[in-house]
């Protein structure tokens, strides 16, 4: 759907230079999705893997975030293999609703209530990032943290349109449950893609 070089705005790798490959196609259907134009894969042109790798490696940074839409709707083995061969670190942002494919240096699973993640994908996550839209999302977060492996870093992130309401609740929750950390969408505060 789109590709661009920017700063990772969220989660564990926030603040690091990263090349984003946003793939078209998503059937998770989050009502608060900020890239709904990614949902229909047929609305976006096909791009050759070699072209994506060339674009990703044209910049100084070698961190590549594969996101969507829902990127795991696609078999990512060939793309991630080519990126690794070009010296890139492969990071994925996924809802976890589809089986994992590809070679990954960092797996971020952000589970969605609209289409629950597969437990085996959550178990492999380096990062579990739960978007907090309602107070009930804290229970949802704990249910998925219970599926995560011991290596998984736990993040709570306010949904952008509810940040003024949810951020104070997240602060209090993290203070009471210090295994969690706060993730903010810093790219939105910085006004960058």
mmCIF file of C-alpha atoms in Angstrom:
data_model
loop_
_atom_site.group_PDB
_atom_site.id
_atom_site.type_symbol
_atom_site.label_atom_id
_atom_site.label_comp_id
_atom_site.label_asym_id
_atom_site.label_seq_id
_atom_site.Cartn_x
_atom_site.Cartn_y
_atom_site.Cartn_z
ATOM 1 C CA UNK A 1 0.000 0.000 0.000
ATOM 2 C CA UNK A 2 2.778 2.419 0.943
ATOM 3 C CA UNK A 3 6.398 2.554 2.012
ATOM 4 C CA UNK A 4 8.368 5.294 3.723
ATOM 5 C CA UNK A 5 11.406 5.984 5.895
ATOM 6 C CA UNK A 6 10.644 7.525 9.281
ATOM 7 C CA UNK A 7 11.019 7.014 13.019
ATOM 8 C CA UNK A 8 9.267 4.102 14.736
ATOM 9 C CA UNK A 9 6.719 5.826 16.924
ATOM 10 C CA UNK A 10 5.430 3.060 19.194
ATOM 11 C CA UNK A 11 6.440 0.310 21.566
ATOM 12 C CA UNK A 12 9.868 -1.050 22.400
ATOM 13 C CA UNK A 13 11.609 0.325 19.296
ATOM 14 C CA UNK A 14 10.119 3.835 19.540
ATOM 15 C CA UNK A 15 12.555 6.520 18.481
ATOM 16 C CA UNK A 16 14.593 4.334 16.115
ATOM 17 C CA UNK A 17 14.909 4.956 12.385
ATOM 18 C CA UNK A 18 12.808 2.477 10.424
ATOM 19 C CA UNK A 19 11.611 1.825 6.901
ATOM 20 C CA UNK A 20 7.913 0.955 6.838
ATOM 21 C CA UNK A 21 6.401 -1.453 4.329
ATOM 22 C CA UNK A 22 2.630 -1.227 4.750
ATOM 23 C CA UNK A 23 0.949 -4.141 2.997
ATOM 24 C CA UNK A 24 -2.610 -3.982 1.742
ATOM 25 C CA UNK A 25 -5.245 -6.358 3.012
ATOM 26 C CA UNK A 26 -6.989 -6.599 6.371
ATOM 27 C CA UNK A 27 -10.115 -8.332 7.608
ATOM 28 C CA UNK A 28 -9.667 -7.531 11.313
ATOM 29 C CA UNK A 29 -11.887 -4.437 10.997
ATOM 30 C CA UNK A 30 -10.877 -2.208 13.914
ATOM 31 C CA UNK A 31 -13.383 0.629 14.135
ATOM 32 C CA UNK A 32 -10.609 3.038 15.196
ATOM 33 C CA UNK A 33 -8.115 1.970 12.500
ATOM 34 C CA UNK A 34 -6.204 4.972 11.150
ATOM 35 C CA UNK A 35 -5.368 3.282 7.827
ATOM 36 C CA UNK A 36 -8.711 1.859 6.698
ATOM 37 C CA UNK A 37 -7.598 2.487 3.104
ATOM 38 C CA UNK A 38 -5.266 -0.500 3.582
ATOM 39 C CA UNK A 39 -8.117 -2.980 4.060
ATOM 40 C CA UNK A 40 -8.750 -3.817 0.401
ATOM 41 C CA UNK A 41 -5.536 -5.287 -1.018
ATOM 42 C CA UNK A 42 -6.879 -5.068 -4.566
ATOM 43 C CA UNK A 43 -6.917 -1.258 -4.336
ATOM 44 C CA UNK A 44 -3.123 -1.165 -4.220
ATOM 45 C CA UNK A 45 -0.580 -2.021 -6.918
ATOM 46 C CA UNK A 46 1.640 -5.081 -6.604
ATOM 47 C CA UNK A 47 5.272 -4.211 -5.930
ATOM 48 C CA UNK A 48 8.145 -6.577 -6.697
ATOM 49 C CA UNK A 49 10.095 -7.822 -3.680
ATOM 50 C CA UNK A 50 13.321 -6.611 -5.291
ATOM 51 C CA UNK A 51 11.850 -3.099 -5.550
ATOM 52 C CA UNK A 52 10.789 -3.129 -1.895
ATOM 53 C CA UNK A 53 14.262 -4.274 -0.807
ATOM 54 C CA UNK A 54 15.954 -1.638 -2.984
ATOM 55 C CA UNK A 55 13.763 1.095 -1.498
ATOM 56 C CA UNK A 56 14.313 -0.126 2.069
ATOM 57 C CA UNK A 57 18.087 -0.235 1.672
ATOM 58 C CA UNK A 58 18.348 3.180 -0.014
ATOM 59 C CA UNK A 59 18.395 4.763 3.455
ATOM 60 C CA UNK A 60 20.972 4.616 6.247
ATOM 61 C CA UNK A 61 18.709 2.650 8.607
ATOM 62 C CA UNK A 62 18.316 -1.096 8.231
ATOM 63 C CA UNK A 63 15.263 -1.652 10.449
ATOM 64 C CA UNK A 64 12.260 -2.617 8.346
ATOM 65 C CA UNK A 65 8.773 -2.638 9.850
ATOM 66 C CA UNK A 66 6.294 -4.781 7.950
ATOM 67 C CA UNK A 67 2.805 -3.704 8.874
ATOM 68 C CA UNK A 68 -0.616 -3.304 7.366
ATOM 69 C CA UNK A 69 -3.491 -3.786 7.231
ATOM 70 C CA UNK A 70 -2.756 -7.231 8.530
ATOM 71 C CA UNK A 71 0.582 -8.307 7.038
ATOM 72 C CA UNK A 72 0.260 -11.986 7.990
ATOM 73 C CA UNK A 73 -2.584 -12.376 5.510
ATOM 74 C CA UNK A 74 0.393 -12.782 3.127
ATOM 75 C CA UNK A 75 3.179 -15.373 3.176
ATOM 76 C CA UNK A 76 6.119 -13.176 4.161
ATOM 77 C CA UNK A 77 8.864 -15.772 3.762
ATOM 78 C CA UNK A 78 10.267 -14.512 0.436
ATOM 79 C CA UNK A 79 10.113 -10.836 1.402
ATOM 80 C CA UNK A 80 11.757 -11.292 4.806
ATOM 81 C CA UNK A 81 14.418 -13.622 3.387
ATOM 82 C CA UNK A 82 15.350 -11.022 0.759
ATOM 83 C CA UNK A 83 15.455 -8.267 3.383
ATOM 84 C CA UNK A 84 17.682 -10.362 5.679
ATOM 85 C CA UNK A 85 20.028 -11.119 2.768
ATOM 86 C CA UNK A 86 20.274 -7.331 2.207
ATOM 87 C CA UNK A 87 21.325 -6.814 5.842
ATOM 88 C CA UNK A 88 18.012 -5.653 7.287
ATOM 89 C CA UNK A 89 16.437 -6.253 10.663
ATOM 90 C CA UNK A 90 12.866 -7.454 10.160
ATOM 91 C CA UNK A 91 10.208 -6.196 12.543
ATOM 92 C CA UNK A 92 6.501 -7.021 12.234
ATOM 93 C CA UNK A 93 3.411 -5.285 13.587
ATOM 94 C CA UNK A 94 0.538 -7.783 13.539
ATOM 95 C CA UNK A 95 -2.766 -8.500 15.217
ATOM 96 C CA UNK A 96 -1.624 -12.120 15.430
ATOM 97 C CA UNK A 97 -4.851 -13.319 13.804
ATOM 98 C CA UNK A 98 -2.964 -15.350 11.162
ATOM 99 C CA UNK A 99 -0.128 -17.892 11.419
ATOM 100 C CA UNK A 100 3.369 -16.457 11.529
ATOM 101 C CA UNK A 101 5.395 -16.636 8.314
ATOM 102 C CA UNK A 102 8.771 -15.065 7.613
ATOM 103 C CA UNK A 103 12.068 -14.455 9.406
ATOM 104 C CA UNK A 104 11.747 -11.974 12.280
ATOM 105 C CA UNK A 105 14.091 -10.064 14.569
ATOM 106 C CA UNK A 106 11.188 -8.428 16.423
ATOM 107 C CA UNK A 107 7.558 -9.542 16.621
ATOM 108 C CA UNK A 108 5.000 -7.066 17.943
ATOM 109 C CA UNK A 109 1.541 -8.526 18.455
ATOM 110 C CA UNK A 110 -1.273 -6.052 19.012
ATOM 111 C CA UNK A 111 -4.362 -8.205 19.654
ATOM 112 C CA UNK A 112 -7.721 -6.935 18.497
ATOM 113 C CA UNK A 113 -11.152 -7.868 19.837
ATOM 114 C CA UNK A 114 -12.556 -7.855 16.316
ATOM 115 C CA UNK A 115 -10.496 -10.948 15.363
ATOM 116 C CA UNK A 116 -8.622 -12.552 18.230
ATOM 117 C CA UNK A 117 -4.954 -13.541 17.870
ATOM 118 C CA UNK A 118 -3.736 -17.101 17.627
ATOM 119 C CA UNK A 119 -2.249 -18.186 20.983
ATOM 120 C CA UNK A 120 0.821 -19.634 19.239
ATOM 121 C CA UNK A 121 1.581 -16.230 17.666
ATOM 122 C CA UNK A 122 1.176 -14.404 20.989
ATOM 123 C CA UNK A 123 3.560 -16.916 22.589
ATOM 124 C CA UNK A 124 6.288 -15.951 20.080
ATOM 125 C CA UNK A 125 5.880 -12.186 20.509
ATOM 126 C CA UNK A 126 8.783 -10.078 21.697
ATOM 127 C CA UNK A 127 6.242 -7.339 22.385
ATOM 128 C CA UNK A 128 2.551 -7.424 23.267
ATOM 129 C CA UNK A 129 1.028 -4.002 22.623
ATOM 130 C CA UNK A 130 -2.586 -3.622 23.676
ATOM 131 C CA UNK A 131 -4.508 -0.582 22.489
ATOM 132 C CA UNK A 132 -6.722 0.732 25.285
ATOM 133 C CA UNK A 133 -9.997 2.111 23.955
ATOM 134 C CA UNK A 134 -12.296 1.171 26.904
ATOM 135 C CA UNK A 135 -11.700 0.330 30.553
ATOM 136 C CA UNK A 136 -12.535 -3.288 29.685
ATOM 137 C CA UNK A 137 -9.340 -3.440 27.609
ATOM 138 C CA UNK A 138 -7.260 -3.924 30.767
ATOM 139 C CA UNK A 139 -8.910 -7.339 31.258
ATOM 140 C CA UNK A 140 -8.334 -8.091 27.557
ATOM 141 C CA UNK A 141 -4.673 -7.133 28.003
ATOM 142 C CA UNK A 142 -4.206 -9.464 30.964
ATOM 143 C CA UNK A 143 -5.861 -12.360 29.104
ATOM 144 C CA UNK A 144 -3.288 -12.008 26.325
ATOM 145 C CA UNK A 145 -0.361 -11.390 28.651
ATOM 146 C CA UNK A 146 -1.151 -14.818 30.133
ATOM 147 C CA UNK A 147 -0.555 -16.340 26.666
ATOM 148 C CA UNK A 148 2.744 -14.513 26.156
ATOM 149 C CA UNK A 149 6.168 -16.012 26.672
ATOM 150 C CA UNK A 150 8.631 -14.952 29.384
ATOM 151 C CA UNK A 151 10.545 -12.862 26.806
ATOM 152 C CA UNK A 152 7.512 -10.737 25.926
ATOM 153 C CA UNK A 153 7.545 -7.061 26.869
ATOM 154 C CA UNK A 154 4.077 -5.792 27.800
ATOM 155 C CA UNK A 155 2.748 -2.421 26.611
ATOM 156 C CA UNK A 156 -0.511 -0.535 27.047
ATOM 157 C CA UNK A 157 -1.166 2.178 24.474
ATOM 158 C CA UNK A 158 -4.044 4.658 24.533
ATOM 159 C CA UNK A 159 -6.124 4.741 21.379
ATOM 160 C CA UNK A 160 -5.345 8.138 19.850
ATOM 161 C CA UNK A 161 -8.870 9.612 19.922
ATOM 162 C CA UNK A 162 -9.310 8.486 23.554
ATOM 163 C CA UNK A 163 -5.825 9.412 24.784
ATOM 164 C CA UNK A 164 -6.988 12.238 27.069
ATOM 165 C CA UNK A 165 -9.352 9.853 28.878
ATOM 166 C CA UNK A 166 -7.360 6.614 28.766
ATOM 167 C CA UNK A 167 -3.803 7.841 29.452
ATOM 168 C CA UNK A 168 -4.472 8.697 33.128
ATOM 169 C CA UNK A 169 -6.099 5.274 33.593
ATOM 170 C CA UNK A 170 -3.121 3.561 31.954
ATOM 171 C CA UNK A 171 -0.704 5.477 34.186
ATOM 172 C CA UNK A 172 -2.519 4.268 37.297
ATOM 173 C CA UNK A 173 -2.750 0.726 35.917
ATOM 174 C CA UNK A 174 0.982 0.545 35.183
ATOM 175 C CA UNK A 175 1.786 1.889 38.644
ATOM 176 C CA UNK A 176 -0.318 -0.920 40.136
ATOM 177 C CA UNK A 177 0.876 -3.541 37.607
ATOM 178 C CA UNK A 178 4.555 -2.721 36.928
ATOM 179 C CA UNK A 179 5.064 -5.634 34.536
ATOM 180 C CA UNK A 180 3.362 -3.338 31.989
ATOM 181 C CA UNK A 181 4.835 -0.256 30.302
ATOM 182 C CA UNK A 182 3.168 2.660 28.531
ATOM 183 C CA UNK A 183 3.498 3.025 24.775
ATOM 184 C CA UNK A 184 2.539 6.334 23.183
ATOM 185 C CA UNK A 185 2.104 7.072 19.501
ATOM 186 C CA UNK A 186 5.042 9.476 19.520
ATOM 187 C CA UNK A 187 4.978 9.847 15.734
ATOM 188 C CA UNK A 188 1.595 11.571 16.089
ATOM 189 C CA UNK A 189 2.985 13.986 18.677
ATOM 190 C CA UNK A 190 5.981 14.630 16.378
ATOM 191 C CA UNK A 191 3.652 14.996 13.336
ATOM 192 C CA UNK A 192 5.619 12.527 11.217
ATOM 193 C CA UNK A 193 4.353 9.468 9.281
#
